[in-house]
Amino acid sequence: MVWTFEFYRTQDGSHPTVYSMAASEGQWATRLTGRGQAQHQIPLANSGMSYSDIRDLSTGNKYTIVQKWGSHVTYAGVIQRVWYVRSKQMLYITSQELRQAYMNDRMLYGVYNYEPGGTVLSVSNKSHSGATRAVLAKAMSWDWFWELPIDLPADGSGGFSASWQHSERLKLEDHLTQIEADGCEINFRPYISSGNLRYATEVASQVTVGSATSLNADGGPIIDITPTFDYAREMTGLLGFGKGGTGAYAYGYSPGDGSAAIGVRDSWLSFPDIDGARLEAAVEAMDYVGYPTEQWSVDLNIWPNGPAAYAPGSLLNISISGDPIIPDGTHNMRVIALHGDLGTTVTAEVQRAAA
């Protein structure tokens, strides 16, 4: 099995099978945050494609480049920048995952629908999944050309309520970020269905996929492990300021249990678009900043089974013994990002999975 490449129309996920261009080199990264990106090099010499076909297929935003191993979509990125080196007859394409490429620039309404003083969308007593569904449905509801190949998540009741106004000038990404700040993650997982590219919308307090894969650090596919302990964001207290500046704030702190003998590092963060109960929830959801961040880079050999078991959200139970830094035992980790090139080695960025 080797890497394969296909191009799909971003707007509807359809696949123009008449086209065939394969990358010879590339670097890619996919992340749970939807902010992964890639650069692929595509040789055009003797490709057999016409000028018009090449120019069409490399049109930014219109097309998404997909890198697969078998049927598994490892990376899907909307084309953002293209350049050509004539001496090499090489086309260079950079791309970004859908959330970064589209949702960070797209509003929930068209410019002709702007209403000063008007309400864009209100949700009341929704689950995080239900609120996400309402936001995505609104963003794709105006006409067929507003649609994207995104599966809406399940509706449901819960404690999330919000009313978003035109005057706030929010992008689609801003709405999703606000929902996540309430204590969840939103992931758009690409997959192929009936020959078309689609995205499954996953909403959970911690997004996971599939069952855990057990690995031995001293054998099997693991090549190396590089743990990093980041203390830069360690705090002893956190103030969150929302709408209205100091008129709307909340306070969160880490228990002073003596486990970390550090001096006071009380700090603050700004949440300019939220207030009230959602502001308090946002501060509480960030209680992890009270502790160091531990993240491992795990280099893996994916031959011959491919990278599917290490996709973002995958659970890895890694057994280690006799190491001077990492304690003995099985470490339950979750993949938050995966990156690599066109070879058979990938690097999974992993953090501790929720208990």
mmCIF file of C-alpha atoms in Angstrom:
data_model
loop_
_atom_site.group_PDB
_atom_site.id
_atom_site.type_symbol
_atom_site.label_atom_id
_atom_site.label_comp_id
_atom_site.label_asym_id
_atom_site.label_seq_id
_atom_site.Cartn_x
_atom_site.Cartn_y
_atom_site.Cartn_z
ATOM 1 C CA MET A 1 0.000 0.000 0.000
ATOM 2 C CA VAL A 2 1.260 3.491 -0.827
ATOM 3 C CA TRP A 3 0.004 7.031 -0.484
ATOM 4 C CA THR A 4 -2.583 8.125 -3.029
ATOM 5 C CA PHE A 5 -3.864 11.599 -3.866
ATOM 6 C CA GLU A 6 -7.205 12.856 -5.092
ATOM 7 C CA PHE A 7 -8.821 16.222 -5.632
ATOM 8 C CA TYR A 8 -12.389 16.973 -4.552
ATOM 9 C CA ARG A 9 -14.579 20.017 -5.007
ATOM 10 C CA THR A 10 -14.646 21.810 -1.678
ATOM 11 C CA GLN A 11 -18.228 23.061 -1.983
ATOM 12 C CA ASP A 12 -19.966 19.720 -2.483
ATOM 13 C CA GLY A 13 -17.241 17.110 -1.994
ATOM 14 C CA SER A 14 -17.623 15.661 -5.469
ATOM 15 C CA HIS A 15 -14.670 14.004 -7.206
ATOM 16 C CA PRO A 16 -13.869 14.901 -10.839
ATOM 17 C CA THR A 17 -12.472 11.501 -11.839
ATOM 18 C CA VAL A 18 -11.157 12.803 -15.143
ATOM 19 C CA TYR A 19 -8.295 14.397 -13.218
ATOM 20 C CA SER A 20 -5.233 12.572 -11.919
ATOM 21 C CA MET A 21 -2.242 14.316 -10.346
ATOM 22 C CA ALA A 22 0.059 12.693 -7.774
ATOM 23 C CA ALA A 23 2.510 14.335 -5.399
ATOM 24 C CA SER A 24 6.165 13.309 -5.422
ATOM 25 C CA GLU A 25 7.037 15.058 -2.159
ATOM 26 C CA GLY A 26 5.033 16.598 0.642
ATOM 27 C CA GLN A 27 4.768 17.597 4.277
ATOM 28 C CA TRP A 28 1.397 17.428 6.027
ATOM 29 C CA ALA A 29 -0.136 17.814 9.490
ATOM 30 C CA THR A 30 -3.662 17.130 10.714
ATOM 31 C CA ARG A 31 -4.898 18.418 14.084
ATOM 32 C CA LEU A 32 -7.945 18.091 16.327
ATOM 33 C CA THR A 33 -8.159 21.888 16.249
ATOM 34 C CA GLY A 34 -8.712 21.785 12.479
ATOM 35 C CA ARG A 35 -5.627 23.939 11.929
ATOM 36 C CA GLY A 36 -3.484 21.420 10.095
ATOM 37 C CA GLN A 37 -1.801 22.306 6.827
ATOM 38 C CA ALA A 38 0.310 20.795 4.067
ATOM 39 C CA GLN A 39 2.560 21.469 1.124
ATOM 40 C CA HIS A 40 2.681 19.043 -1.800
ATOM 41 C CA GLN A 41 4.960 19.018 -4.846
ATOM 42 C CA ILE A 42 3.374 17.732 -8.040
ATOM 43 C CA PRO A 43 5.543 16.987 -11.114
ATOM 44 C CA LEU A 44 3.858 18.044 -14.349
ATOM 45 C CA ALA A 45 6.354 16.669 -16.893
ATOM 46 C CA ASN A 46 4.678 13.964 -18.973
ATOM 47 C CA SER A 47 1.534 14.199 -16.828
ATOM 48 C CA GLY A 48 -0.671 14.055 -19.914
ATOM 49 C CA MET A 49 -2.899 16.790 -18.524
ATOM 50 C CA SER A 50 -3.836 19.873 -20.508
ATOM 51 C CA TYR A 51 -3.068 23.407 -19.392
ATOM 52 C CA SER A 52 -6.744 24.106 -18.696
ATOM 53 C CA ASP A 53 -7.130 20.916 -16.616
ATOM 54 C CA ILE A 54 -4.063 21.693 -14.497
ATOM 55 C CA ARG A 55 -5.147 25.283 -13.943
ATOM 56 C CA ASP A 56 -8.652 24.213 -12.963
ATOM 57 C CA LEU A 57 -7.582 21.445 -10.597
ATOM 58 C CA SER A 58 -5.155 23.726 -8.742
ATOM 59 C CA THR A 59 -7.701 26.485 -8.199
ATOM 60 C CA GLY A 60 -7.593 27.648 -4.600
ATOM 61 C CA ASN A 61 -10.714 27.207 -2.405
ATOM 62 C CA LYS A 62 -12.503 25.463 -5.275
ATOM 63 C CA TYR A 63 -10.589 22.217 -4.679
ATOM 64 C CA THR A 64 -9.433 20.193 -1.692
ATOM 65 C CA ILE A 65 -6.401 17.913 -1.940
ATOM 66 C CA VAL A 66 -6.817 14.568 -0.163
ATOM 67 C CA GLN A 67 -3.986 12.271 0.885
ATOM 68 C CA LYS A 68 -5.082 8.677 1.554
ATOM 69 C CA TRP A 69 -3.655 5.356 2.653
ATOM 70 C CA GLY A 70 -6.032 2.798 1.222
ATOM 71 C CA SER A 71 -9.535 4.044 2.008
ATOM 72 C CA HIS A 72 -8.418 6.067 5.035
ATOM 73 C CA VAL A 73 -8.308 9.840 4.565
ATOM 74 C CA THR A 74 -5.196 10.901 6.435
ATOM 75 C CA TYR A 75 -5.247 14.554 5.368
ATOM 76 C CA ALA A 76 -7.720 16.792 3.547
ATOM 77 C CA GLY A 77 -6.771 20.403 2.889
ATOM 78 C CA VAL A 78 -8.406 23.240 0.955
ATOM 79 C CA ILE A 79 -5.943 24.656 -1.585
ATOM 80 C CA GLN A 80 -4.758 28.105 -0.494
ATOM 81 C CA ARG A 81 -1.620 28.923 -2.468
ATOM 82 C CA VAL A 82 -0.096 27.606 -5.679
ATOM 83 C CA TRP A 83 3.182 28.340 -7.456
ATOM 84 C CA TYR A 84 5.107 26.795 -10.330
ATOM 85 C CA VAL A 85 8.860 26.372 -10.952
ATOM 86 C CA ARG A 86 9.383 26.167 -14.699
ATOM 87 C CA SER A 87 12.915 24.727 -14.613
ATOM 88 C CA LYS A 88 11.617 21.736 -12.657
ATOM 89 C CA GLN A 89 8.131 21.662 -14.203
ATOM 90 C CA MET A 90 6.979 21.327 -10.609
ATOM 91 C CA LEU A 91 3.714 22.598 -9.152
ATOM 92 C CA TYR A 92 3.701 23.492 -5.451
ATOM 93 C CA ILE A 93 0.393 23.475 -3.572
ATOM 94 C CA THR A 94 -0.166 24.591 0.016
ATOM 95 C CA SER A 95 -3.438 23.785 1.734
ATOM 96 C CA GLN A 96 -5.215 24.103 5.074
ATOM 97 C CA GLU A 97 -7.786 21.918 6.779
ATOM 98 C CA LEU A 98 -11.394 22.977 6.235
ATOM 99 C CA ARG A 99 -11.915 24.679 9.594
ATOM 100 C CA GLN A 100 -8.864 26.912 9.205
ATOM 101 C CA ALA A 101 -9.350 27.587 5.504
ATOM 102 C CA TYR A 102 -13.092 28.316 5.424
ATOM 103 C CA MET A 103 -14.610 28.783 8.848
ATOM 104 C CA ASN A 104 -12.104 31.386 9.942
ATOM 105 C CA ASP A 105 -13.274 33.673 7.128
ATOM 106 C CA ARG A 106 -16.926 32.782 6.572
ATOM 107 C CA MET A 107 -19.847 34.410 8.367
ATOM 108 C CA LEU A 108 -23.166 32.755 9.178
ATOM 109 C CA TYR A 109 -24.879 35.105 6.727
ATOM 110 C CA GLY A 110 -24.153 36.918 3.480
ATOM 111 C CA VAL A 111 -23.144 40.563 3.298
ATOM 112 C CA TYR A 112 -26.586 41.370 1.909
ATOM 113 C CA ASN A 113 -28.217 39.886 5.019
ATOM 114 C CA TYR A 114 -26.473 42.170 7.488
ATOM 115 C CA GLU A 115 -28.943 43.905 9.801
ATOM 116 C CA PRO A 116 -27.620 46.516 12.254
ATOM 117 C CA GLY A 117 -29.160 45.680 15.619
ATOM 118 C CA GLY A 118 -30.408 42.333 14.326
ATOM 119 C CA THR A 119 -29.902 38.849 15.752
ATOM 120 C CA VAL A 120 -27.926 36.303 13.754
ATOM 121 C CA LEU A 121 -28.885 33.226 15.766
ATOM 122 C CA SER A 122 -30.211 32.319 19.217
ATOM 123 C CA VAL A 123 -29.972 28.930 20.920
ATOM 124 C CA SER A 124 -31.508 28.048 24.263
ATOM 125 C CA ASN A 125 -30.720 25.151 26.603
ATOM 126 C CA LYS A 126 -28.798 23.163 24.025
ATOM 127 C CA SER A 127 -26.110 20.536 24.410
ATOM 128 C CA HIS A 128 -22.756 21.449 22.919
ATOM 129 C CA SER A 129 -23.580 19.155 20.009
ATOM 130 C CA GLY A 130 -26.997 20.777 19.585
ATOM 131 C CA ALA A 131 -25.503 24.282 19.621
ATOM 132 C CA THR A 132 -22.880 23.253 17.068
ATOM 133 C CA ARG A 133 -25.601 21.772 14.885
ATOM 134 C CA ALA A 134 -27.598 25.030 15.019
ATOM 135 C CA VAL A 135 -24.545 27.127 14.057
ATOM 136 C CA LEU A 136 -23.559 24.901 11.131
ATOM 137 C CA ALA A 137 -27.153 24.596 9.899
ATOM 138 C CA LYS A 138 -27.517 28.387 9.911
ATOM 139 C CA ALA A 139 -24.245 28.823 8.040
ATOM 140 C CA MET A 140 -25.344 26.412 5.288
ATOM 141 C CA SER A 141 -29.054 27.270 5.067
ATOM 142 C CA TRP A 142 -29.257 30.168 2.634
ATOM 143 C CA ASP A 143 -29.008 28.372 -0.698
ATOM 144 C CA TRP A 144 -27.341 25.359 -2.310
ATOM 145 C CA PHE A 145 -24.076 27.257 -2.833
ATOM 146 C CA TRP A 146 -23.860 27.902 0.916
ATOM 147 C CA GLU A 147 -23.703 24.191 1.633
ATOM 148 C CA LEU A 148 -20.553 22.259 2.542
ATOM 149 C CA PRO A 149 -20.184 18.448 2.722
ATOM 150 C CA ILE A 150 -20.489 18.470 6.515
ATOM 151 C CA ASP A 151 -22.575 15.991 8.509
ATOM 152 C CA LEU A 152 -24.537 17.855 11.175
ATOM 153 C CA PRO A 153 -24.009 16.525 14.715
ATOM 154 C CA ALA A 154 -26.886 15.319 16.849
ATOM 155 C CA ASP A 155 -29.317 17.781 18.385
ATOM 156 C CA GLY A 156 -29.868 17.695 22.116
ATOM 157 C CA SER A 157 -30.778 19.657 25.219
ATOM 158 C CA GLY A 158 -28.293 20.941 27.753
ATOM 159 C CA GLY A 159 -26.995 23.994 29.531
ATOM 160 C CA PHE A 160 -25.729 26.070 26.603
ATOM 161 C CA SER A 161 -27.644 29.224 25.647
ATOM 162 C CA ALA A 162 -26.489 32.124 23.497
ATOM 163 C CA SER A 163 -27.771 34.957 21.347
ATOM 164 C CA TRP A 164 -25.391 36.212 18.669
ATOM 165 C CA GLN A 165 -25.870 39.670 17.167
ATOM 166 C CA HIS A 166 -24.908 41.125 13.802
ATOM 167 C CA SER A 167 -23.127 43.948 15.619
ATOM 168 C CA GLU A 168 -20.620 41.444 17.066
ATOM 169 C CA ARG A 169 -19.320 40.730 13.534
ATOM 170 C CA LEU A 170 -18.498 37.092 14.314
ATOM 171 C CA LYS A 171 -17.139 34.528 11.878
ATOM 172 C CA LEU A 172 -18.268 30.900 11.817
ATOM 173 C CA GLU A 173 -15.052 29.995 13.651
ATOM 174 C CA ASP A 174 -15.880 32.502 16.419
ATOM 175 C CA HIS A 175 -19.165 30.715 17.113
ATOM 176 C CA LEU A 176 -17.464 27.318 17.260
ATOM 177 C CA THR A 177 -14.726 28.675 19.524
ATOM 178 C CA GLN A 178 -17.330 30.056 21.925
ATOM 179 C CA ILE A 179 -19.021 26.654 22.154
ATOM 180 C CA GLU A 180 -15.657 24.979 22.764
ATOM 181 C CA ALA A 181 -14.842 27.524 25.473
ATOM 182 C CA ASP A 182 -17.866 26.173 27.345
ATOM 183 C CA GLY A 183 -16.000 22.898 27.830
ATOM 184 C CA CYS A 184 -15.929 20.742 24.684
ATOM 185 C CA GLU A 185 -14.018 19.965 21.496
ATOM 186 C CA ILE A 186 -15.323 20.132 17.923
ATOM 187 C CA ASN A 187 -13.611 18.076 15.233
ATOM 188 C CA PHE A 188 -14.356 17.711 11.527
ATOM 189 C CA ARG A 189 -13.139 14.270 10.447
ATOM 190 C CA PRO A 190 -12.830 13.766 6.657
ATOM 191 C CA TYR A 191 -13.950 10.530 5.046
ATOM 192 C CA ILE A 192 -15.052 9.211 1.647
ATOM 193 C CA SER A 193 -18.668 8.153 1.101
ATOM 194 C CA SER A 194 -20.007 6.957 -2.257
ATOM 195 C CA GLY A 195 -16.975 8.464 -3.951
ATOM 196 C CA ASN A 196 -17.415 11.901 -2.377
ATOM 197 C CA LEU A 197 -15.513 13.713 0.357
ATOM 198 C CA ARG A 198 -17.474 14.425 3.538
ATOM 199 C CA TYR A 199 -16.770 15.547 7.102
ATOM 200 C CA ALA A 200 -18.181 13.913 10.226
ATOM 201 C CA THR A 201 -18.732 16.529 12.936
ATOM 202 C CA GLU A 202 -17.591 15.195 16.308
ATOM 203 C CA VAL A 203 -18.493 17.090 19.488
ATOM 204 C CA ALA A 204 -17.433 15.842 22.918
ATOM 205 C CA SER A 205 -15.751 16.974 26.092
ATOM 206 C CA GLN A 206 -12.751 15.090 24.685
ATOM 207 C CA VAL A 207 -13.034 13.803 21.107
ATOM 208 C CA THR A 208 -11.916 10.203 20.646
ATOM 209 C CA VAL A 209 -12.214 7.714 17.809
ATOM 210 C CA GLY A 210 -12.234 3.930 17.799
ATOM 211 C CA SER A 211 -10.854 1.654 20.486
ATOM 212 C CA ALA A 212 -7.455 2.023 22.110
ATOM 213 C CA THR A 213 -4.357 0.580 20.421
ATOM 214 C CA SER A 214 -1.845 -1.068 22.765
ATOM 215 C CA LEU A 215 1.812 -0.414 21.963
ATOM 216 C CA ASN A 216 5.106 -1.379 23.570
ATOM 217 C CA ALA A 217 7.626 1.445 23.672
ATOM 218 C CA ASP A 218 10.474 -1.024 23.105
ATOM 219 C CA GLY A 219 9.092 -2.847 20.100
ATOM 220 C CA GLY A 220 6.533 -2.872 17.339
ATOM 221 C CA PRO A 221 5.798 0.280 15.362
ATOM 222 C CA ILE A 222 7.239 2.766 17.890
ATOM 223 C CA ILE A 223 10.574 4.172 16.699
ATOM 224 C CA ASP A 224 11.119 6.822 19.372
ATOM 225 C CA ILE A 225 9.348 8.869 22.047
ATOM 226 C CA THR A 226 10.175 12.470 22.914
ATOM 227 C CA PRO A 227 8.356 13.787 26.012
ATOM 228 C CA THR A 228 8.138 17.554 26.522
ATOM 229 C CA PHE A 229 7.137 19.219 29.792
ATOM 230 C CA ASP A 230 5.974 22.807 29.233
ATOM 231 C CA TYR A 231 5.765 25.071 32.282
ATOM 232 C CA ALA A 232 5.248 28.353 30.387
ATOM 233 C CA ARG A 233 1.472 28.470 31.010
ATOM 234 C CA GLU A 234 1.458 27.104 34.546
ATOM 235 C CA MET A 235 -0.735 29.380 36.682
ATOM 236 C CA THR A 236 -1.856 29.486 40.288
ATOM 237 C CA GLY A 237 -4.904 31.621 39.529
ATOM 238 C CA LEU A 238 -6.861 32.841 36.525
ATOM 239 C CA LEU A 239 -9.177 35.784 35.985
ATOM 240 C CA GLY A 240 -11.381 35.730 32.904
ATOM 241 C CA PHE A 241 -12.633 39.051 31.542
ATOM 242 C CA GLY A 242 -15.550 39.017 29.126
ATOM 243 C CA LYS A 243 -17.926 41.531 27.594
ATOM 244 C CA GLY A 244 -17.752 44.851 29.364
ATOM 245 C CA GLY A 245 -14.160 44.471 30.562
ATOM 246 C CA THR A 246 -13.847 44.395 34.334
ATOM 247 C CA GLY A 247 -17.632 44.500 34.649
ATOM 248 C CA ALA A 248 -17.822 40.815 33.701
ATOM 249 C CA TYR A 249 -15.275 38.423 35.063
ATOM 250 C CA ALA A 250 -14.851 35.062 36.712
ATOM 251 C CA TYR A 251 -12.139 33.519 38.851
ATOM 252 C CA GLY A 252 -10.605 30.087 38.691
ATOM 253 C CA TYR A 253 -7.635 28.642 40.542
ATOM 254 C CA SER A 254 -5.589 25.513 41.029
ATOM 255 C CA PRO A 255 -5.771 23.821 44.433
ATOM 256 C CA GLY A 256 -2.843 24.796 46.632
ATOM 257 C CA ASP A 257 -2.077 21.211 47.596
ATOM 258 C CA GLY A 258 1.654 21.751 47.747
ATOM 259 C CA SER A 259 2.357 19.350 44.888
ATOM 260 C CA ALA A 260 4.058 22.107 42.904
ATOM 261 C CA ALA A 261 6.382 24.287 44.956
ATOM 262 C CA ILE A 262 6.176 27.437 42.828
ATOM 263 C CA GLY A 263 5.528 31.049 43.656
ATOM 264 C CA VAL A 264 2.281 32.783 42.800
ATOM 265 C CA ARG A 265 1.582 33.068 39.063
ATOM 266 C CA ASP A 266 -1.921 34.542 39.026
ATOM 267 C CA SER A 267 -2.846 35.848 35.586
ATOM 268 C CA TRP A 268 -5.805 36.778 33.372
ATOM 269 C CA LEU A 269 -7.283 35.968 29.977
ATOM 270 C CA SER A 270 -9.719 37.870 27.782
ATOM 271 C CA PHE A 271 -12.970 36.347 26.501
ATOM 272 C CA PRO A 272 -14.322 39.446 24.720
ATOM 273 C CA ASP A 273 -17.417 37.821 23.206
ATOM 274 C CA ILE A 274 -18.940 36.052 26.240
ATOM 275 C CA ASP A 275 -20.155 36.872 29.732
ATOM 276 C CA GLY A 276 -22.206 35.494 32.618
ATOM 277 C CA ALA A 277 -22.501 31.748 33.028
ATOM 278 C CA ARG A 278 -20.616 31.054 29.788
ATOM 279 C CA LEU A 279 -17.686 33.162 30.996
ATOM 280 C CA GLU A 280 -17.555 31.217 34.239
ATOM 281 C CA ALA A 281 -17.691 27.940 32.304
ATOM 282 C CA ALA A 282 -14.875 29.096 30.016
ATOM 283 C CA VAL A 283 -12.593 29.838 32.956
ATOM 284 C CA GLU A 284 -13.442 26.526 34.612
ATOM 285 C CA ALA A 285 -12.749 24.685 31.351
ATOM 286 C CA MET A 286 -9.244 26.144 31.324
ATOM 287 C CA ASP A 287 -8.263 24.806 34.735
ATOM 288 C CA TYR A 288 -5.560 22.755 33.014
ATOM 289 C CA VAL A 289 -3.393 25.874 32.843
ATOM 290 C CA GLY A 290 -2.806 25.424 36.575
ATOM 291 C CA TYR A 291 -0.450 22.544 35.768
ATOM 292 C CA PRO A 292 2.461 21.892 33.417
ATOM 293 C CA THR A 293 1.527 20.566 29.979
ATOM 294 C CA GLU A 294 2.985 17.150 29.190
ATOM 295 C CA GLN A 295 3.098 16.173 25.531
ATOM 296 C CA TRP A 296 4.891 13.345 23.771
ATOM 297 C CA SER A 297 6.054 13.126 20.173
ATOM 298 C CA VAL A 298 5.822 9.474 19.156
ATOM 299 C CA ASP A 299 7.579 8.446 15.943
ATOM 300 C CA LEU A 300 5.827 5.460 14.334
ATOM 301 C CA ASN A 301 6.468 3.083 11.464
ATOM 302 C CA ILE A 302 3.142 2.741 9.624
ATOM 303 C CA TRP A 303 4.154 -0.022 7.208
ATOM 304 C CA PRO A 304 2.176 -2.057 6.239
ATOM 305 C CA ASN A 305 -1.021 -1.141 8.125
ATOM 306 C CA GLY A 306 -1.035 2.607 7.472
ATOM 307 C CA PRO A 307 -1.787 5.565 9.774
ATOM 308 C CA ALA A 308 -5.491 5.004 10.534
ATOM 309 C CA ALA A 309 -4.825 3.833 14.125
ATOM 310 C CA TYR A 310 -3.019 7.115 14.866
ATOM 311 C CA ALA A 311 -5.515 9.645 13.506
ATOM 312 C CA PRO A 312 -6.271 12.644 15.769
ATOM 313 C CA GLY A 313 -8.530 11.478 18.592
ATOM 314 C CA SER A 314 -7.111 7.942 18.619
ATOM 315 C CA LEU A 315 -6.272 6.384 21.986
ATOM 316 C CA LEU A 316 -2.862 4.771 22.492
ATOM 317 C CA ASN A 317 -1.967 2.660 25.526
ATOM 318 C CA ILE A 318 1.840 2.802 25.588
ATOM 319 C CA SER A 319 3.694 0.390 27.904
ATOM 320 C CA ILE A 320 7.091 1.534 29.185
ATOM 321 C CA SER A 321 9.579 0.066 31.638
ATOM 322 C CA GLY A 322 13.084 0.874 32.789
ATOM 323 C CA ASP A 323 13.143 4.474 31.579
ATOM 324 C CA PRO A 324 14.902 7.174 33.674
ATOM 325 C CA ILE A 325 12.290 9.867 32.863
ATOM 326 C CA ILE A 326 9.016 8.133 32.015
ATOM 327 C CA PRO A 327 7.504 6.068 34.866
ATOM 328 C CA ASP A 328 7.002 2.342 34.431
ATOM 329 C CA GLY A 329 3.530 1.207 33.429
ATOM 330 C CA THR A 330 0.940 1.674 30.725
ATOM 331 C CA HIS A 331 0.357 5.290 29.752
ATOM 332 C CA ASN A 332 -3.083 6.095 28.341
ATOM 333 C CA MET A 333 -2.556 8.772 25.715
ATOM 334 C CA ARG A 334 -4.679 10.517 23.085
ATOM 335 C CA VAL A 335 -3.471 11.716 19.688
ATOM 336 C CA ILE A 336 -4.066 15.447 19.236
ATOM 337 C CA ALA A 337 -2.107 15.824 15.981
ATOM 338 C CA LEU A 338 -0.419 13.683 13.347
ATOM 339 C CA HIS A 339 2.187 14.781 10.813
ATOM 340 C CA GLY A 340 4.597 13.307 8.326
ATOM 341 C CA ASP A 341 5.760 13.272 4.715
ATOM 342 C CA LEU A 342 5.225 10.723 1.924
ATOM 343 C CA GLY A 343 7.285 8.020 3.608
ATOM 344 C CA THR A 344 6.294 5.296 6.053
ATOM 345 C CA THR A 345 7.121 7.188 9.263
ATOM 346 C CA VAL A 346 4.683 9.535 10.983
ATOM 347 C CA THR A 347 4.835 11.476 14.235
ATOM 348 C CA ALA A 348 1.866 11.447 16.605
ATOM 349 C CA GLU A 349 1.602 14.289 19.118
ATOM 350 C CA VAL A 350 -0.080 12.807 22.196
ATOM 351 C CA GLN A 351 -1.293 13.980 25.600
ATOM 352 C CA ARG A 352 -2.813 12.206 28.578
ATOM 353 C CA ALA A 353 -6.296 10.868 27.844
ATOM 354 C CA ALA A 354 -9.141 11.712 30.184
ATOM 355 C CA ALA A 355 -9.495 9.274 33.050
#
